Short mmCIF file of C-alpha atoms in Angstrom, two decimals:
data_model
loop_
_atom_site.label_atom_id
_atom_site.label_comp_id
_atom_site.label_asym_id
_atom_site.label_seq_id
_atom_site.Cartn_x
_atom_site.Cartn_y
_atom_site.Cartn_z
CA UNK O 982 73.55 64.58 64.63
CA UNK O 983 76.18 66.90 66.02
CA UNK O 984 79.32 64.99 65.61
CA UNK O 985 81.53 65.08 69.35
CA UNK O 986 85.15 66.74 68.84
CA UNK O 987 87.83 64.43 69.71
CA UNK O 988 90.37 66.42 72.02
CA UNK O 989 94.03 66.28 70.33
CA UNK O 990 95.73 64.90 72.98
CA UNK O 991 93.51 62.05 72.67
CA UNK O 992 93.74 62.44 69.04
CA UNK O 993 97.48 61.79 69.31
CA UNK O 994 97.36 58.52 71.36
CA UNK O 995 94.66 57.09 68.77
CA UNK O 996 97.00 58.52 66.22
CA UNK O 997 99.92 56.98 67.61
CA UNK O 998 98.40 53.24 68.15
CA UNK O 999 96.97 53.54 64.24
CA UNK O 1000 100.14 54.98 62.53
CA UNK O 1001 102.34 51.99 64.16
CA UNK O 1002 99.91 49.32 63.59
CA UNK O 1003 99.52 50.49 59.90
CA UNK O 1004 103.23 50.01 59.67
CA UNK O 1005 103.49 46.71 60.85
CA UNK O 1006 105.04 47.52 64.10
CA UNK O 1007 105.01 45.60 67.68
CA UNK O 1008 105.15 47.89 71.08
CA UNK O 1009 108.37 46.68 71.57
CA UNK O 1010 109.37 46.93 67.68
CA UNK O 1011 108.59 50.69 67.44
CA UNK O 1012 109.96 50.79 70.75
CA UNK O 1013 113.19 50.22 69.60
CA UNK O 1014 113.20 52.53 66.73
CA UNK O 1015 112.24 55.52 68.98
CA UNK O 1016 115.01 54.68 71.92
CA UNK O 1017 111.55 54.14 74.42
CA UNK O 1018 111.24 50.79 76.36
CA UNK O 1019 108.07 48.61 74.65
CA UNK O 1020 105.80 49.40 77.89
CA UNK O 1021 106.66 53.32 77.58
CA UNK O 1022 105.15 52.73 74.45
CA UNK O 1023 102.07 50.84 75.84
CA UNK O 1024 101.85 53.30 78.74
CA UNK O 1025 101.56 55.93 76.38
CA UNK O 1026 99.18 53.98 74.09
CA UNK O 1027 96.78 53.12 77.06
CA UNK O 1028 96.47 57.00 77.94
CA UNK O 1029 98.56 56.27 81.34
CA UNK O 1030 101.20 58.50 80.25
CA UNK O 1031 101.23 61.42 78.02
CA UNK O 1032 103.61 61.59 75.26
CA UNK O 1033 106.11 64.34 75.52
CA UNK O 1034 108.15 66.41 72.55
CA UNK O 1035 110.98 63.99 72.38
CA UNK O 1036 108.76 61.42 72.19
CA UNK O 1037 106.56 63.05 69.21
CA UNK O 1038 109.16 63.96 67.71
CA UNK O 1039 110.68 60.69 67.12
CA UNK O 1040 107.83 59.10 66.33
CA UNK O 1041 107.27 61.80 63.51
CA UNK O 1042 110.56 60.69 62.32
CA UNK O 1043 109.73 57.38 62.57
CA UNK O 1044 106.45 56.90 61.03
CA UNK O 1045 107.41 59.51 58.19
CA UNK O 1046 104.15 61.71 59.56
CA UNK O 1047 105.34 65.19 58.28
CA UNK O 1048 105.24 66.44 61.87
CA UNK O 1049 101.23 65.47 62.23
CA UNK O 1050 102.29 64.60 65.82
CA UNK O 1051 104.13 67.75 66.58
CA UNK O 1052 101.40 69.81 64.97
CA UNK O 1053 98.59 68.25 67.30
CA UNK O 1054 100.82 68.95 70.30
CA UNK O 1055 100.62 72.59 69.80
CA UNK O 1056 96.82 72.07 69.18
CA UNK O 1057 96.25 70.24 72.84
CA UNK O 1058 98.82 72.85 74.40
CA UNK O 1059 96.25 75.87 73.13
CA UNK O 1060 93.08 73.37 74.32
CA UNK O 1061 94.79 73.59 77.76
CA UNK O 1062 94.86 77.42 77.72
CA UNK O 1063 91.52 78.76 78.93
CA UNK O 1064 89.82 80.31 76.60
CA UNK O 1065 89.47 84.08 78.09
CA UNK O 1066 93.19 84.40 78.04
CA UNK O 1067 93.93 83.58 74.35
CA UNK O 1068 94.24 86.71 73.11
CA UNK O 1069 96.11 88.01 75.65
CA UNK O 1070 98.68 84.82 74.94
CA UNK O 1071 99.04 85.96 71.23
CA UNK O 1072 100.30 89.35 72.12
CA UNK O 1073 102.58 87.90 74.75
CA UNK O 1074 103.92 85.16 72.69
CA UNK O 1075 104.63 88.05 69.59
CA UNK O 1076 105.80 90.43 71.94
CA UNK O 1077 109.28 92.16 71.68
CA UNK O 1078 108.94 93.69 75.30
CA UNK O 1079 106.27 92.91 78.08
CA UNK O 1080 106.52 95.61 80.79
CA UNK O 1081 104.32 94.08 83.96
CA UNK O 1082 103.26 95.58 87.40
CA UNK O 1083 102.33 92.73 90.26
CA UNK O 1084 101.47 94.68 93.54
CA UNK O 1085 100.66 91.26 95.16
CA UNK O 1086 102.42 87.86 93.50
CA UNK O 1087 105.39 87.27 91.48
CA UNK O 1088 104.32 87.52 87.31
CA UNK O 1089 103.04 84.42 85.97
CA UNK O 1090 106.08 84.21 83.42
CA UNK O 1091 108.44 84.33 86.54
CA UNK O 1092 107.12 82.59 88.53
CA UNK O 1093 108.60 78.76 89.34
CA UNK O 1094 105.90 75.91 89.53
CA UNK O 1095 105.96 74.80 92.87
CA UNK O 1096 104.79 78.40 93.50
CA UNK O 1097 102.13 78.70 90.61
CA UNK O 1098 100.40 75.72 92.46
CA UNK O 1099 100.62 77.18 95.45
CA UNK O 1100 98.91 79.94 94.09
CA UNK O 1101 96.34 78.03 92.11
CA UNK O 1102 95.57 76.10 94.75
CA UNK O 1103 94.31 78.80 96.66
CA UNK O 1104 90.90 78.40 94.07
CA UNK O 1105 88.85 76.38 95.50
CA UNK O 1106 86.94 76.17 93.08
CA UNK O 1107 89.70 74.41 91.16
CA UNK O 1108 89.98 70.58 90.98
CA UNK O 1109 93.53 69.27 91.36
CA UNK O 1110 93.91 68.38 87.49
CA UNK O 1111 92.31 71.75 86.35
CA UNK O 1112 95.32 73.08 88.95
CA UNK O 1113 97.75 71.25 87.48
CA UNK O 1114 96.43 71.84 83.40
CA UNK O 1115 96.93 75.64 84.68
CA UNK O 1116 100.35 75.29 86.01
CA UNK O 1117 101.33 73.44 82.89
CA UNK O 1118 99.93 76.23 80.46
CA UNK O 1119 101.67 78.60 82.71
CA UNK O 1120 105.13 76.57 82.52
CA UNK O 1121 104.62 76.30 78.54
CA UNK O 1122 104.03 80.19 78.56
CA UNK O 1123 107.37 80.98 79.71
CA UNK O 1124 108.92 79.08 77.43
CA UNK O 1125 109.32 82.56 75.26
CA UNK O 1126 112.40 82.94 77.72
CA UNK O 1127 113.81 80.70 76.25
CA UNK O 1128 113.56 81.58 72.65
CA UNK O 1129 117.23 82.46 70.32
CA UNK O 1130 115.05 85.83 70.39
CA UNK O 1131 113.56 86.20 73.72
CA UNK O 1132 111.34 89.85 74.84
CA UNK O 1133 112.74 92.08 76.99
CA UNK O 1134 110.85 91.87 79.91
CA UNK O 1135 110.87 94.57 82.31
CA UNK O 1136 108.93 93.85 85.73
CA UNK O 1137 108.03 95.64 88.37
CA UNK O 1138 106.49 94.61 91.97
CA UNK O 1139 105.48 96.10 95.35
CA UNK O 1140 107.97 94.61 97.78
CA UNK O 1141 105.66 93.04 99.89
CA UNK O 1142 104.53 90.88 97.24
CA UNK O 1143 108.53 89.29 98.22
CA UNK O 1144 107.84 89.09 101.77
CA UNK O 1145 104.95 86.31 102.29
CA UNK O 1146 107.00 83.68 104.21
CA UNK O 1147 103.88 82.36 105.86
CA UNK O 1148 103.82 79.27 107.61
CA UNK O 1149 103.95 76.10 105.37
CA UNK O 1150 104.56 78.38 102.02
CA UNK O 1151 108.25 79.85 103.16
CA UNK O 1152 110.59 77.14 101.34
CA UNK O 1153 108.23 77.66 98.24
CA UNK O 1154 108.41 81.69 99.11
CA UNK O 1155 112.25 81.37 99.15
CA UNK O 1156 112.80 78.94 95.75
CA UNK O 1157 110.65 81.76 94.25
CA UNK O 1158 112.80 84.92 95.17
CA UNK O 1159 115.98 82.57 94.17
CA UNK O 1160 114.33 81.53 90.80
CA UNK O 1161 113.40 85.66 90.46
CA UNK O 1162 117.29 86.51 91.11
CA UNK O 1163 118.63 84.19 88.67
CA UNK O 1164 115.88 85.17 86.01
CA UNK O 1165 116.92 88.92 86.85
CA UNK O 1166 120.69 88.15 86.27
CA UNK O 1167 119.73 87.55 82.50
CA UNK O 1168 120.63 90.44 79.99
CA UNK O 1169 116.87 90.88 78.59
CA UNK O 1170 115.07 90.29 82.29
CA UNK O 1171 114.87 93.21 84.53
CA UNK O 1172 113.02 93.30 87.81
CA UNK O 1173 112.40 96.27 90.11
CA UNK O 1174 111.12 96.40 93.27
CA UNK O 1175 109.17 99.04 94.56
CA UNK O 1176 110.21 99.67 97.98
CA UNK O 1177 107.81 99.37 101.06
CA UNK O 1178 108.27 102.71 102.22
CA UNK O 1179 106.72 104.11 99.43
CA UNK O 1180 103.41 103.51 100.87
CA UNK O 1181 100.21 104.19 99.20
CA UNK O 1182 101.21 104.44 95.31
CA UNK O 1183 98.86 104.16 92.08
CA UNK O 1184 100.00 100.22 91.38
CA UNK O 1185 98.01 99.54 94.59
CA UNK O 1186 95.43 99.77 92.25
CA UNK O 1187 95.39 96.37 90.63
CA UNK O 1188 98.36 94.67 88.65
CA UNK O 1189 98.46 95.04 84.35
CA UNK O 1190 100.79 94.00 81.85
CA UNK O 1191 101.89 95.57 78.95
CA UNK O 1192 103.06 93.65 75.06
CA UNK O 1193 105.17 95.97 72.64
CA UNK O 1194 104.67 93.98 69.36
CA UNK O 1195 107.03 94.58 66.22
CA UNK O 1196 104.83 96.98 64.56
CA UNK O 1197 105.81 99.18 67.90
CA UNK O 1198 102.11 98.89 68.89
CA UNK O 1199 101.09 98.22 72.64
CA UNK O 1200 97.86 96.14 73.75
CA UNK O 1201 97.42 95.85 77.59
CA UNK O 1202 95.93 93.12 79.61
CA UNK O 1203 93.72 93.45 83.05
CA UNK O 1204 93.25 90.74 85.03
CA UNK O 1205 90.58 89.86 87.95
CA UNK O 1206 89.29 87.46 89.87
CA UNK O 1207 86.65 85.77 87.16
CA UNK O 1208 88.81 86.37 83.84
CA UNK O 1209 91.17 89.27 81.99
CA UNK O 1210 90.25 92.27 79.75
CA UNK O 1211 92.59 93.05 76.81
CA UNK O 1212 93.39 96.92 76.55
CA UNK O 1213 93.62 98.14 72.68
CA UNK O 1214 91.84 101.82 73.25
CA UNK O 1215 94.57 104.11 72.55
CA UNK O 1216 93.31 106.37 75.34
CA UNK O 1217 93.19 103.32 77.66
CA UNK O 1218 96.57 101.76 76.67
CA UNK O 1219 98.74 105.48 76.72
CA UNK O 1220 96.85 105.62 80.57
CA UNK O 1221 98.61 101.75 81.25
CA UNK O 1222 101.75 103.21 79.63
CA UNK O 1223 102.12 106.49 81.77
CA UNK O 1224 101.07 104.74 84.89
CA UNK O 1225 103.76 102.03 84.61
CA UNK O 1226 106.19 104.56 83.89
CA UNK O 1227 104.96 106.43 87.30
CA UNK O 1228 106.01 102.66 89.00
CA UNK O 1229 108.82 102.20 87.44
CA UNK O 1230 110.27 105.53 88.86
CA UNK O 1231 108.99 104.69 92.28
CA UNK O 1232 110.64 101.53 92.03
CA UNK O 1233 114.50 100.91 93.29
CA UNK O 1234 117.08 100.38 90.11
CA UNK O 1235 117.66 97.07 88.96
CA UNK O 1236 121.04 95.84 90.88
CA UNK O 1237 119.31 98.03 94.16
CA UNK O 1238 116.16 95.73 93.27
CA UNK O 1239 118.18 92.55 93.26
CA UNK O 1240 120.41 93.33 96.59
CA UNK O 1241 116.94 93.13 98.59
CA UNK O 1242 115.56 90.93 97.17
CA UNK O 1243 118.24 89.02 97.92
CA UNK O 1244 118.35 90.53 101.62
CA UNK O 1245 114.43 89.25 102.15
CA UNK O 1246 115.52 85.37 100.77
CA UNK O 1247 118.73 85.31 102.63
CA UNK O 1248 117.13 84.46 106.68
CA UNK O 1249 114.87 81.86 104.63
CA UNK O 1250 118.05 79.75 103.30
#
């Protein structure tokens, strides 16, 4: 009989409530030792609350695991992702510059969370947790900001993608082009707008994204409305390349970029 697989981030709980029993520890004992309250630890324990890197991390250190907690984080945090977009997530997470065109919505790796839901949300076909598992892989995705060693990302998007203050969305709308700004203001994020007046213009054609990796290979990545295609045809990827560099010469410089943008958010504040 086919044996069922254990998810890890129940894995970790189980993992958790064995490791501290084994050492002889009370709730409130190995609360202590971890700086958590006794019913933090019983929360966590009775799947109520899910156990977050600090957390892990100390109880790593506590119980002496080698990191077997921090390890099966990373494994739940890739269960999360779905599974068509995995390889596209390995080039962007080895990338050392991801050029992106969005004719319609702000990037997913710029994008603030409030906003992500908003668009997620829009799915109807989505449950409110698989919404919120989706906003939370796309939260841990941008975490590559972040890094000592971040990619220079260089993105560019059709103004009225900036402009959809509809009713009930335009305090999200304006967080968003606020978040974008401050993103933009960083030395290895660039974002260029590509003005209205431009009209009909080959990005119109659907949005792509581009990942350099060290080897100074590209792959490309097309999304739609059931899944994403990765791009590794030479021929296909050099047509990607050419066409963003059409865009980004359509598209205003990057301080021109950031005065409108800031000139759209400003009524909205």
């Amino acid at each position: 009989m086919e044996k069922t697989r254990v998810p890890a981030r129940e894995l970790i709980v189980k993992q958790l409530r064995r490791l501290r029993l084994a050492a002889g520890l009370t709730q409130e004992e190995f609360g202590k030792l971890i700086n958590y309250s006794g019913s933090h630890v019983s929360a966590i324990e009775l799947g109520n609350r899910a156990p977050d890197e600090v957390y892990l991390t100390r109880a790593d250190r506590a119980l002496e695991t080698g990191g077997l907690f921090m390890a099966l984080l990373e494994l739940a945090k890739r269960e999360a992702e779905p599974t068509w977009f995995r390889p596209w997530l390995d080039s962007e997470r080895t990338a050392t510059q991801l050029r992106c065109f969005e004719p319609n919505l702000v990037p997913g790796l710029l994008q603030t969370e409030e906003y992500a839901r908003a668009v997620l949300r829009g799915d109807v076909t989505l449950s409110e947790a698989e919404v919120e598992r989706l906003v939370a892989v796309r939260m841990e995705r941008q975490k590559i900001l972040e890094r000592e060693d971040p990619p220079q990302v260089i993105a560019v998007l059709d103004e009225l993608a900036l402009r959809r203050f509809a009713d009930g969305f335009a305090e999200i709308m304006a967080a968003q082009l606020l978040h974008l700004v401050a993103l933009a203001e960083r030395p290895r994020v660039s974002v260029h707008v590509v003005p209205a007046s431009l009209g009909l213009h080959i990005g119109l054609s659907g949005p792509f994204v581009l990942a350099r990796a060290e080897d100074g290979g590209w792959t490309g990545h097309l999304e739609n409305q059931l899944n994403g295609t990765i791009v590794e045809r030479t021929e296909d990827v050099a047509t990607l390349l050419a066409r963003w560099e059409t865009l980004r010469n359509e598209a205003l410089p990057r301080r021109q970029s950031l005065d409108l943008i800031k000139e759209i958010v400003q009524p909205w504040t």
